[in-house]
Coordinates of C-alpha atoms in Angstrom, one line a residue:
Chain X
X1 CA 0.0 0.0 0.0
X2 CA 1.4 3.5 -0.8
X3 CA 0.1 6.9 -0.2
X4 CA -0.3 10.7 -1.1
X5 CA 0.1 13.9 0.4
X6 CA -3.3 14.2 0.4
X7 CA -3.8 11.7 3.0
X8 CA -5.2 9.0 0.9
X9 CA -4.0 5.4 0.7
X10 CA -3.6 3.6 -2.5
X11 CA -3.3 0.0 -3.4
X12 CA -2.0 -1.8 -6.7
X13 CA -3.9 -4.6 -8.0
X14 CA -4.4 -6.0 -11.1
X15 CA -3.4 -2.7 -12.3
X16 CA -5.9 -1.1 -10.9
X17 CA -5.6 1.4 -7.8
X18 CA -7.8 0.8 -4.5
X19 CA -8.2 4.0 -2.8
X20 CA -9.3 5.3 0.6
X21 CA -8.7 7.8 3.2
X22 CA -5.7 7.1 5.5
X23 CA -6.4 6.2 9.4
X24 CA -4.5 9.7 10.4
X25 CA -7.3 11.1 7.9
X26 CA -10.5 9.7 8.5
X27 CA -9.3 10.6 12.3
X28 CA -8.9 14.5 11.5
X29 CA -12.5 13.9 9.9
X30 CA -14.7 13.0 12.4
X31 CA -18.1 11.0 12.2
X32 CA -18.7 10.9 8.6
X33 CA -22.4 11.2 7.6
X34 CA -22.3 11.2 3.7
X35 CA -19.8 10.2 1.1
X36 CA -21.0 11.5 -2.7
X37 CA -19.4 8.8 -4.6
X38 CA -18.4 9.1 -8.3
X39 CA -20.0 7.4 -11.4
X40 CA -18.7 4.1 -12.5
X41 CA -17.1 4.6 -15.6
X42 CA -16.3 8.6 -14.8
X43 CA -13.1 9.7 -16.3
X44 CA -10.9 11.9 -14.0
X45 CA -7.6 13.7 -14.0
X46 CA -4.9 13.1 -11.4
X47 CA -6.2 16.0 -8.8
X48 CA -9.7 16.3 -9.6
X49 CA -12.5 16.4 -7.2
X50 CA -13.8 13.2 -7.0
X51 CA -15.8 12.3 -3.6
X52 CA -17.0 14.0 -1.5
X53 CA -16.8 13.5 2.3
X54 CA -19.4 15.0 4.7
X55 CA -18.8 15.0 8.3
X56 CA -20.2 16.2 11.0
X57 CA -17.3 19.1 11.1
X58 CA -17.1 19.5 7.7
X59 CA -17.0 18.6 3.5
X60 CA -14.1 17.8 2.4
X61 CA -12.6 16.6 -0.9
X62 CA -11.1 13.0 -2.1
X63 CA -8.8 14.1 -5.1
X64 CA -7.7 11.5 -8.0
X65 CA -4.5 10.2 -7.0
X66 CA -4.0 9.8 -11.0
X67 CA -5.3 10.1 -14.2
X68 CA -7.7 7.0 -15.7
X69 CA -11.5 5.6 -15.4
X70 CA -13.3 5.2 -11.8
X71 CA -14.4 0.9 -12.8
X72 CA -15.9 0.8 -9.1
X73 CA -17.6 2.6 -6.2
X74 CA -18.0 1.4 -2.4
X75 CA -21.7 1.5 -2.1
X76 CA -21.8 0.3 1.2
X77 CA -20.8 3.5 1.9
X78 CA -24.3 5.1 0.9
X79 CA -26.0 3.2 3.4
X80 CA -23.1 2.9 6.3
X81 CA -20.4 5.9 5.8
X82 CA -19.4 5.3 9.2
X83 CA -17.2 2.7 7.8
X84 CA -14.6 5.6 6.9
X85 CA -14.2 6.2 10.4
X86 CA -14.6 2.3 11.4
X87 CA -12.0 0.9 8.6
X88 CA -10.8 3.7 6.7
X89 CA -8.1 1.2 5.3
X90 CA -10.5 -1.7 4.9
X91 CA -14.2 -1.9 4.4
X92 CA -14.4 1.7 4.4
X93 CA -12.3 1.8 0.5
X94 CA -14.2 4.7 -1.5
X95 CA -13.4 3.8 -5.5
X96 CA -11.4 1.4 -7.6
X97 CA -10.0 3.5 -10.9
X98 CA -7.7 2.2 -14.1
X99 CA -5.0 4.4 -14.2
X100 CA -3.7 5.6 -17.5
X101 CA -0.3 4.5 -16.2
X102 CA -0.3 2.1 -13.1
X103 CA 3.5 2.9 -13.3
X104 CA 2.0 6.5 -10.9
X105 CA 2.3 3.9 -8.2
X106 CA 5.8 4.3 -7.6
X107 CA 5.5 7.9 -7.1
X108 CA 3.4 7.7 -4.3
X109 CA 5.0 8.0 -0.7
X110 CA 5.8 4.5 1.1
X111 CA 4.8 3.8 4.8
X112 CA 7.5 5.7 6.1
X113 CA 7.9 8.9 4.1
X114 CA 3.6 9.2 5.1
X115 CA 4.1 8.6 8.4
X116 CA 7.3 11.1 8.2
X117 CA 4.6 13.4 7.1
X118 CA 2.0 12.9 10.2
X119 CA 4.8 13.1 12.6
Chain H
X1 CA -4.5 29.0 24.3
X2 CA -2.9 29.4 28.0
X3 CA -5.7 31.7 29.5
X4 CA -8.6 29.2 28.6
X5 CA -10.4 28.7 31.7
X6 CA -11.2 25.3 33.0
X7 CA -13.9 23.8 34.8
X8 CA -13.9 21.3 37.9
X9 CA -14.3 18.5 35.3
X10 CA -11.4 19.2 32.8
X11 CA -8.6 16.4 34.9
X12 CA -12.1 14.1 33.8
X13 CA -13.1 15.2 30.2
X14 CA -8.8 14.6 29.9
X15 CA -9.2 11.1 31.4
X16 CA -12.4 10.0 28.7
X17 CA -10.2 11.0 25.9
X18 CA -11.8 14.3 25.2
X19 CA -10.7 16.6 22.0
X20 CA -11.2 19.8 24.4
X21 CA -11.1 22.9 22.4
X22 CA -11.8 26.9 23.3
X23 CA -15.3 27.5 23.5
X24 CA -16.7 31.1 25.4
X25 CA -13.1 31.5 27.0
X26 CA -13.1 27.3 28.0
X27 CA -11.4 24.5 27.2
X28 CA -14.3 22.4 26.9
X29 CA -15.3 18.6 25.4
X30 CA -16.2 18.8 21.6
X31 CA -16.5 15.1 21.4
X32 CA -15.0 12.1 23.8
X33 CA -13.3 8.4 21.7
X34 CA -16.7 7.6 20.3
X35 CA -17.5 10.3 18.5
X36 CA -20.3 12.7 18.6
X37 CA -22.7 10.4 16.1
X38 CA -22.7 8.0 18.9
X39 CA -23.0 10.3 21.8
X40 CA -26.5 12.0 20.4
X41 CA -28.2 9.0 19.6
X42 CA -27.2 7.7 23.3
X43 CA -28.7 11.0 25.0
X44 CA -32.1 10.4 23.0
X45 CA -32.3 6.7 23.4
X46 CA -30.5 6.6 26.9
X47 CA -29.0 9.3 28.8
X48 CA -26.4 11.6 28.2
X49 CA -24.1 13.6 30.7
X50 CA -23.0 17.4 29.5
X51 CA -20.3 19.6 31.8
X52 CA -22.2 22.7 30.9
X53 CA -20.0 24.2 34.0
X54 CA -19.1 27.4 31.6
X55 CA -22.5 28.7 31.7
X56 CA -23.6 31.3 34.0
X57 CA -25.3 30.7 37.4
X58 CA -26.4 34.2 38.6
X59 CA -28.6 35.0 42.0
X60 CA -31.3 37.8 42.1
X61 CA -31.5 38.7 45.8
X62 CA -33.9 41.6 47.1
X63 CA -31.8 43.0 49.6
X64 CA -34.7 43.9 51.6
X65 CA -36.6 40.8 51.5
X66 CA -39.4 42.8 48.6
X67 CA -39.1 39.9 46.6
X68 CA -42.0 41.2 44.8
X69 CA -40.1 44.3 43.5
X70 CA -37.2 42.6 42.1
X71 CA -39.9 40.4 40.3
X72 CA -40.8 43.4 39.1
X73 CA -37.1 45.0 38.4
X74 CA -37.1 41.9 36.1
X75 CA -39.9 41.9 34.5
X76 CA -38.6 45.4 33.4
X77 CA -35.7 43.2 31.3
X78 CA -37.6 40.8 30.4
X79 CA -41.1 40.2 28.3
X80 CA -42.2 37.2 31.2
X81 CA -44.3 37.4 34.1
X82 CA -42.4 36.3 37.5
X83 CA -44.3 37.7 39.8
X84 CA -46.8 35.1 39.8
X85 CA -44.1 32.2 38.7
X86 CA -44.6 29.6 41.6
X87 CA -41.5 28.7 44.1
X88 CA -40.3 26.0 42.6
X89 CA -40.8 26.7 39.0
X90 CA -38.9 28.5 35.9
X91 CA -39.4 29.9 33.2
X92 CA -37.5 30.5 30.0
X93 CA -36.7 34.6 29.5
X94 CA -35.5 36.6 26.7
X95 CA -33.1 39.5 28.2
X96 CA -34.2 42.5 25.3
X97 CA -33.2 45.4 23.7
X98 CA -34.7 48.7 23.1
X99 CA -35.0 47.4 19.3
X100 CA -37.0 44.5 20.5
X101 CA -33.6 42.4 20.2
X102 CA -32.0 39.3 22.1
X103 CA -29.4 40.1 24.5
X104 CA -29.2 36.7 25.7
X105 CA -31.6 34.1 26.5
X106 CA -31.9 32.3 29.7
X107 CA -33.9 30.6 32.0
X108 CA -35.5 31.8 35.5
X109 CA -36.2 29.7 38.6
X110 CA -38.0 31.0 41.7
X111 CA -36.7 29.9 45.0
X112 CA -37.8 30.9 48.2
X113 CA -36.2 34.1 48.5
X114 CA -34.4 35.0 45.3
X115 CA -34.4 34.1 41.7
X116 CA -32.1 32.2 39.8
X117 CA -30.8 32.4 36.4
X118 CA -28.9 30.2 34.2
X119 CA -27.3 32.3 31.2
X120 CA -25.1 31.8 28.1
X121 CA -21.0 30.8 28.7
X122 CA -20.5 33.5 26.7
X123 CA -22.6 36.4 27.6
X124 CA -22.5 35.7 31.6
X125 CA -20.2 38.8 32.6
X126 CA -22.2 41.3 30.7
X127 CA -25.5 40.0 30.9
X128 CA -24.5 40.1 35.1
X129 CA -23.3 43.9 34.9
X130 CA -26.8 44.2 32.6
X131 CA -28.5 43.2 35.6
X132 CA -26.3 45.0 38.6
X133 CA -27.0 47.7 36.3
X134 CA -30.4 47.9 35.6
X135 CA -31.8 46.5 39.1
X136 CA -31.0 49.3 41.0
X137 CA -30.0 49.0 44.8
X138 CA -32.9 47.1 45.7
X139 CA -31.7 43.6 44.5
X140 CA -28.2 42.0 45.2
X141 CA -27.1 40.2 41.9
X142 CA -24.4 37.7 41.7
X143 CA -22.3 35.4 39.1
X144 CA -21.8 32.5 41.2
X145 CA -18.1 31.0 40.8
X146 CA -17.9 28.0 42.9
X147 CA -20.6 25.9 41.8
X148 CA -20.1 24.1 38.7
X149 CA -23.8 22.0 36.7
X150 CA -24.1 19.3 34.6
X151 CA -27.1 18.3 32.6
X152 CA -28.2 14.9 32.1
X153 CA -30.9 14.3 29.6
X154 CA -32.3 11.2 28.1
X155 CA -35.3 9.0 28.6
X156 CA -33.6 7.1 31.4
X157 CA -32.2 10.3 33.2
X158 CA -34.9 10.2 35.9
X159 CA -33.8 6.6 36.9
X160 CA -30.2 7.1 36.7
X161 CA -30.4 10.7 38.9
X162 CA -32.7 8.9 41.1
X163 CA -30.0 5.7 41.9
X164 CA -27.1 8.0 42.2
X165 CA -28.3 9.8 44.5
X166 CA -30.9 7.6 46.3
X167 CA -33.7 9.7 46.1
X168 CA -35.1 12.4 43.7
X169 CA -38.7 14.5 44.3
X170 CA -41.1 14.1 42.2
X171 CA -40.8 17.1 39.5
X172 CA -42.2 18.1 36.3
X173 CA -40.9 19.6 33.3
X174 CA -39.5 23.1 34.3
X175 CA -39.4 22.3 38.3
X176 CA -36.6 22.7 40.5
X177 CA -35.6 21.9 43.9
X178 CA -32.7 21.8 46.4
X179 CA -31.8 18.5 47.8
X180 CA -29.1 18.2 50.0
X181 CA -27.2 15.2 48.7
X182 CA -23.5 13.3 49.3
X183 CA -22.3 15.4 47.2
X184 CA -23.1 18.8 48.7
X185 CA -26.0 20.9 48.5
X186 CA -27.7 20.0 44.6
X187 CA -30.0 22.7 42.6
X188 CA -32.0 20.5 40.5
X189 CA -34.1 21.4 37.6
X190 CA -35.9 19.2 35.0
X191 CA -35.6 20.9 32.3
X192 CA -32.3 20.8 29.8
X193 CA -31.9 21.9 26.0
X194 CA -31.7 18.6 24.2
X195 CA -35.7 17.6 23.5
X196 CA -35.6 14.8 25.7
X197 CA -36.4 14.4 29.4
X198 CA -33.3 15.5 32.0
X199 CA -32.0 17.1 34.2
X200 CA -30.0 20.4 35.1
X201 CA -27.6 20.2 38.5
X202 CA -25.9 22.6 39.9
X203 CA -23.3 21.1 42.2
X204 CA -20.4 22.8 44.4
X205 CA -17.0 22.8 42.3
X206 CA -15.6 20.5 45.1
X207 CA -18.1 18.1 43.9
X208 CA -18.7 18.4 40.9
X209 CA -16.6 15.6 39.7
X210 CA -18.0 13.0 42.3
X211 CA -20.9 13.6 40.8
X212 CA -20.5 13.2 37.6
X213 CA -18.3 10.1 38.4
X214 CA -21.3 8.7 39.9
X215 CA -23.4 9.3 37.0
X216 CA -20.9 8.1 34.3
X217 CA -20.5 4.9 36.7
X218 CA -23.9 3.9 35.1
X219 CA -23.8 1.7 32.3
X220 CA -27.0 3.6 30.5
X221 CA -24.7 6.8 30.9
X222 CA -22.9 8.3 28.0
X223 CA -20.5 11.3 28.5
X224 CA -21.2 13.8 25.7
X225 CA -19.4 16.6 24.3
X226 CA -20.5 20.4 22.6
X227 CA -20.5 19.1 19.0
X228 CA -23.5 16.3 19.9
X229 CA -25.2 19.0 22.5
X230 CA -25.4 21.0 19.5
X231 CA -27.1 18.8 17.2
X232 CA -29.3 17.7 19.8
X233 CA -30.8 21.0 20.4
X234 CA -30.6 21.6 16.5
X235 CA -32.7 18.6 15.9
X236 CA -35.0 19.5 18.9
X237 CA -35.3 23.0 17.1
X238 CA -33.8 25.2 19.8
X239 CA -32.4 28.7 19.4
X240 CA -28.3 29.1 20.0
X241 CA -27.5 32.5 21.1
X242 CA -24.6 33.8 19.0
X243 CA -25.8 31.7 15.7
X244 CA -29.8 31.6 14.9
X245 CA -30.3 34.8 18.0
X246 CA -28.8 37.9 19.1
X247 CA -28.7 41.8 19.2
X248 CA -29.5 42.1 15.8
X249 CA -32.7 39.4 15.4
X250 CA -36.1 40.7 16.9
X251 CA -37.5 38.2 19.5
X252 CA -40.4 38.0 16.9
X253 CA -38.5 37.1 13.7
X254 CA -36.3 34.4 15.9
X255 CA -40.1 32.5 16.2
X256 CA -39.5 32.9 20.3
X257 CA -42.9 35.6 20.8
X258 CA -44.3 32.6 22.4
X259 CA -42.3 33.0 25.5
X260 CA -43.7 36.8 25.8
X261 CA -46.0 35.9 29.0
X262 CA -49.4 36.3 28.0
X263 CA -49.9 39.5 31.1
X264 CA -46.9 41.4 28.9
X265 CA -48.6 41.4 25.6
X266 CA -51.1 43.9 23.9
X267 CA -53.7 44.0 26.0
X268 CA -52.2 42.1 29.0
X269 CA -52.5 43.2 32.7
X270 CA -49.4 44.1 32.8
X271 CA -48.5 44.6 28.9
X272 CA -45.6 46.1 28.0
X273 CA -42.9 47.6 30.3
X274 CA -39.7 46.4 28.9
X275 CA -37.5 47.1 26.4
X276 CA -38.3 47.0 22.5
X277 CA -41.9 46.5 24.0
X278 CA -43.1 48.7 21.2
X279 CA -41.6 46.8 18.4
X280 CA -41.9 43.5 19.9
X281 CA -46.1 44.1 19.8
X282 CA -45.9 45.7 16.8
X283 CA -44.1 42.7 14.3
X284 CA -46.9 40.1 17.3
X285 CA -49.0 42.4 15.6
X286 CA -48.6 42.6 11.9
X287 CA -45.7 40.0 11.2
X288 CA -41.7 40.3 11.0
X289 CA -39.8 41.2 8.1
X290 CA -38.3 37.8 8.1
X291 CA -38.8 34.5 10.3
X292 CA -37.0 31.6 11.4
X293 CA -37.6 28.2 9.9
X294 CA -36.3 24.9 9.6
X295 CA -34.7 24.0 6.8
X296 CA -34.8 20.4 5.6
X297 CA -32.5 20.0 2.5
X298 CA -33.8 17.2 -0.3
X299 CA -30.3 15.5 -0.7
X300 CA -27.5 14.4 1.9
X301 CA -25.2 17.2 1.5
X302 CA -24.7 19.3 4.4
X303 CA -26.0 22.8 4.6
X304 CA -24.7 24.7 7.5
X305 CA -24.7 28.2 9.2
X306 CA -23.8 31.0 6.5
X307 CA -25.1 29.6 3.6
X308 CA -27.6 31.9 1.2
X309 CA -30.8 30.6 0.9
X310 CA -31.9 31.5 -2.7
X311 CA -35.1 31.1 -4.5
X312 CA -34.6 30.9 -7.7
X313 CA -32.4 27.8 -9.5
X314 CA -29.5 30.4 -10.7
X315 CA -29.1 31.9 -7.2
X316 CA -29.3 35.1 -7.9
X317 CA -32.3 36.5 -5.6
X318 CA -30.9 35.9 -2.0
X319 CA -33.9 35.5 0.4
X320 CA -32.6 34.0 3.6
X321 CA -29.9 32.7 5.3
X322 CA -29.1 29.6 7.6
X323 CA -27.9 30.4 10.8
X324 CA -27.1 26.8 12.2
X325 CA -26.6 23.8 10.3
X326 CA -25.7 20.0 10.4
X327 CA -26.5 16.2 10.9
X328 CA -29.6 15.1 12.9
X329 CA -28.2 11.8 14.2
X330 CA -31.4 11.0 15.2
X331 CA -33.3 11.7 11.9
X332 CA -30.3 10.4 9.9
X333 CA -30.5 13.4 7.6
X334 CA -29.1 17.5 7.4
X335 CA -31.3 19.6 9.2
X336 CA -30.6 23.7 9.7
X337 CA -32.8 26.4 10.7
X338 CA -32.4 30.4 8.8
X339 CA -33.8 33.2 8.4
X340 CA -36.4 33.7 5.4
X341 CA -37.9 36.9 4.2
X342 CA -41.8 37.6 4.8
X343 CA -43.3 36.5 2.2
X344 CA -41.2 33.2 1.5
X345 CA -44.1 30.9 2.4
X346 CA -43.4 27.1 3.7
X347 CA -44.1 25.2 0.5
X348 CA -41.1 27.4 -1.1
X349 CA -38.4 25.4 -2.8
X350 CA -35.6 26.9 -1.5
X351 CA -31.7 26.8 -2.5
X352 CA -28.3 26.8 -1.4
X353 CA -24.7 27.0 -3.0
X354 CA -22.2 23.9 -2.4
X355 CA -20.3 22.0 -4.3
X356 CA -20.3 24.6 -7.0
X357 CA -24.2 23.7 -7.2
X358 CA -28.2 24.9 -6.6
X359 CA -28.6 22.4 -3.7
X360 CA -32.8 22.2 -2.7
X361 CA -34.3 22.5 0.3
X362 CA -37.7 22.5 2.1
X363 CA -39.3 24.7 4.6
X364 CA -40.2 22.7 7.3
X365 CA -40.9 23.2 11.2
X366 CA -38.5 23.7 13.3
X367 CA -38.8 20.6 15.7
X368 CA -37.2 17.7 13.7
X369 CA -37.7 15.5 16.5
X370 CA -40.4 14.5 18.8
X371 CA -39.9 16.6 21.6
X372 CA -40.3 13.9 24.9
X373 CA -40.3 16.0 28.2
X374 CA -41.6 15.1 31.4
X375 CA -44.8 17.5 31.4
X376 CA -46.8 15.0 33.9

């Protein structure tokens, strides 16, 4: 698993990229009420707005980690988005996406340059 | 972040795993480890326990035993009648403004021989020099600063007050009595600002965290923080002074004329008399230029306090504004009460601007929950 600045958490499979919030995040978030998931099938550039996380603080943004095709949402989150704050790096994954170039993974920080970064 | 001030129960919030933050000049509990999701939902279906220490406690003394003039003296602040509010009894009050304005709200209690007054953290030095003020020499008033109160409000409250302390009076909604106790001297009211059935005790500092030991010692007891207090009383459809009320909404246009005692109004026995009386009637009379309502949005994205309320679908004819905003845990669904202008009537499609959209809502009532007090 690798991760961003942007406090998301990344995984490699298949070639495609699994991606949630980090633990460190979904802390700073608080009780998350609503998570406005993408389409299936939506394109997105590396950056983009592409969820949206309501808690009871405040909205905040899940970016693209890379360029390519959202294949798959986490609906469970539409009925229990709790599960951010419960698993953030489990059960509570947000979209699966086909990156233009799965090489991006490589770029992304490993477990001790992101924890380097919450210290 | 030094000169926050602390009450007797800060060593305790520290030791649940409270995120404290400032709050009216306090370090005080936003949420404890579970989260303020989990901490409403216990408070309406079990019982909650709040350290609402930083509010003020003030004492209305006549200093020559007239305890009918400073009824009186009051009444001359406030649009409620208190001289013939029973010992043993409050009342919720409006301090006012010459522009028929909110200087703070509050509640009063009558005790034997003086009258007591809980206030807002964050108004409770001025609205005390308001009152030392305004009273005149013929009533001692006092911000007490050794007692500290915690409010415990859920349907099983009553049982859990009554075990801890081995006995409790019978009382009613909006009661109070003193009961000596093993922990000191107690003030109790039942009354509180969640929706649901409680209690309000004031307790001496040195006590204070017995007490509330005591309390959280019960399994049906839930230690709760600001962030769930305020979307209890949100979801319950009470006012917040500082957000939805103050100096600059009417007591009319915040939907609160129905605490104007009935003897103070246009053609009461004792009608008028305090400040903004004039304008108060008038906007009873022929409507407020704007009025509080709930605001219940269609989808699940948040709408919170400072958003435009528009009602058009381009969002260019502002016609409100929401002045508190959030989740109703209990409802499972955003909930926020605004201003609207007259003439914006309930069936209104309303709008507001996030995510770079025209988000709908609906007018609804204020009370998004059930209210469940202990009327009797």
């Amino acid at each position: 698993m690798r991760y961003t600045k942007d406090h998301e958490w990344v995984a490699l499979e298949h070639s495609q990229f699994s991606v949630g919030v980090t633990e460190y995040a979904a802390e700073q978030l608080g009780d998350v009420v609503f998570v406005e998931l993408p389409e299936e099938g939506q394109r997105v550039e590396e950056g983009d707005e592409a969820v949206i996380i309501e808690s009871v603080k405040a909205a905040s943004e899940i970016v693209a980690p890379a360029s390519g095709e959202i294949v798959e949402v986490n609906s469970d989150l539409e009925e229990n988005p709790g599960l951010i704050n419960e698993e953030p790096q489990g059960a509570g994954w947000i979209f699966r996406m086909v990156p233009d170039d799965p090489t991006d993974y490589d770029s992304f920080l490993d477990q001790d340059s992101y924890e380097m970064l919450i210290s | 972040m030094s000169d926050l001030k602390h009450t007797a129960l800060y060593e305790l919030h520290r030791q649940c795993g409270a995120n404290m933050v400032p709050f009216a000049g306090y370090s005080m509990p936003l949420n404890y480890r579970s989260g303020p999701l989990k901490e409403h939902r216990a408070t309406r279906e079990s019982a909650g326990l709040f350290d609402v220490s930083h509010m003020g406690q003030i004492l209305v003394r006549p200093r020559d035993g007239m305890i009918a003039r400073t009824a009186r003296n009051l009444e001359s602040l406030m649009p409620v009648e208190l001289e013939n509010l029973p010992v043993g009894r409050q009342r919720y009050a409006l301090l006012t403004t010459a522009n028929g304005c909110i200087i703070d709200d509050l509640i009063v209690a009558r005790w034997n021989e003086y009258f007591g007054l809980v206030v807002n953290a964050a108004t409770k030095h001025s609205d005390t020099s308001h009152l030392q003020r305004s009273m005149g020499a013929d009533s001692d008033v006092s911000l007490l600063n050794d007692r500290s109160m915690l409010a415990l409000q859920g349907p099983k409250s009553h049982a859990v007050l009554r075990a801890a302390l081995g006995s409790l009076p019978q009382m009613r909604f909006m009661e109070v009595c003193s009961l000596p106790s093993r922990f000191g001297e107690l003030w109790i009211a039942r009354s509180g600002y969640t929706g649901e059935d409680g209690f309000e005790i004031s307790v001496p500092d040195a006590e204070a965290e017995n007490l509330a030991r005591a309390l959280l010692d019960r399994e049906d007891v839930t230690f709760v923080g600001l962030a769930a207090r305020d979307s209890l009383r949100l979801e319950a459809g009470y006012s917040l002074y500082g957000a939805d009320i103050d100096t600059t909404t009417t007591v009319v246009e915040a939907g609160l004329a129905w605490s104007v005692s009935k003897s103070r109004r246009a053609g009461g026995s004792k009608e008028g008399g305090f400040p903004g009386a004039e304008l108060i009637s008038r906007q009873m009379a022929e409507g407020p230029p704007r009025r509080m309502v709930g605001l219940l949005p269609h989808g699940r994205i948040l709408v919170r306090a400072g958003h435009k309320l528009f009602a058009d679908r381009d969002g260019s004819v502002q016609v409100g504004v929401v002045t508190s905003g959030g989740f109703g845990a209990t409802v499972s669904h955003p909930v926020a009460m605004g201003y609207v202008d007259a003439g914006i009537t309930s069936d209104t499609t309303l709008y507001f601007r996030a995510r770079g959209k025209l988000q709908p809502l609906g007018i609804t009532s204020r009370q998004f929950t059930k209210t469940n007090l202990h009327k009797g």
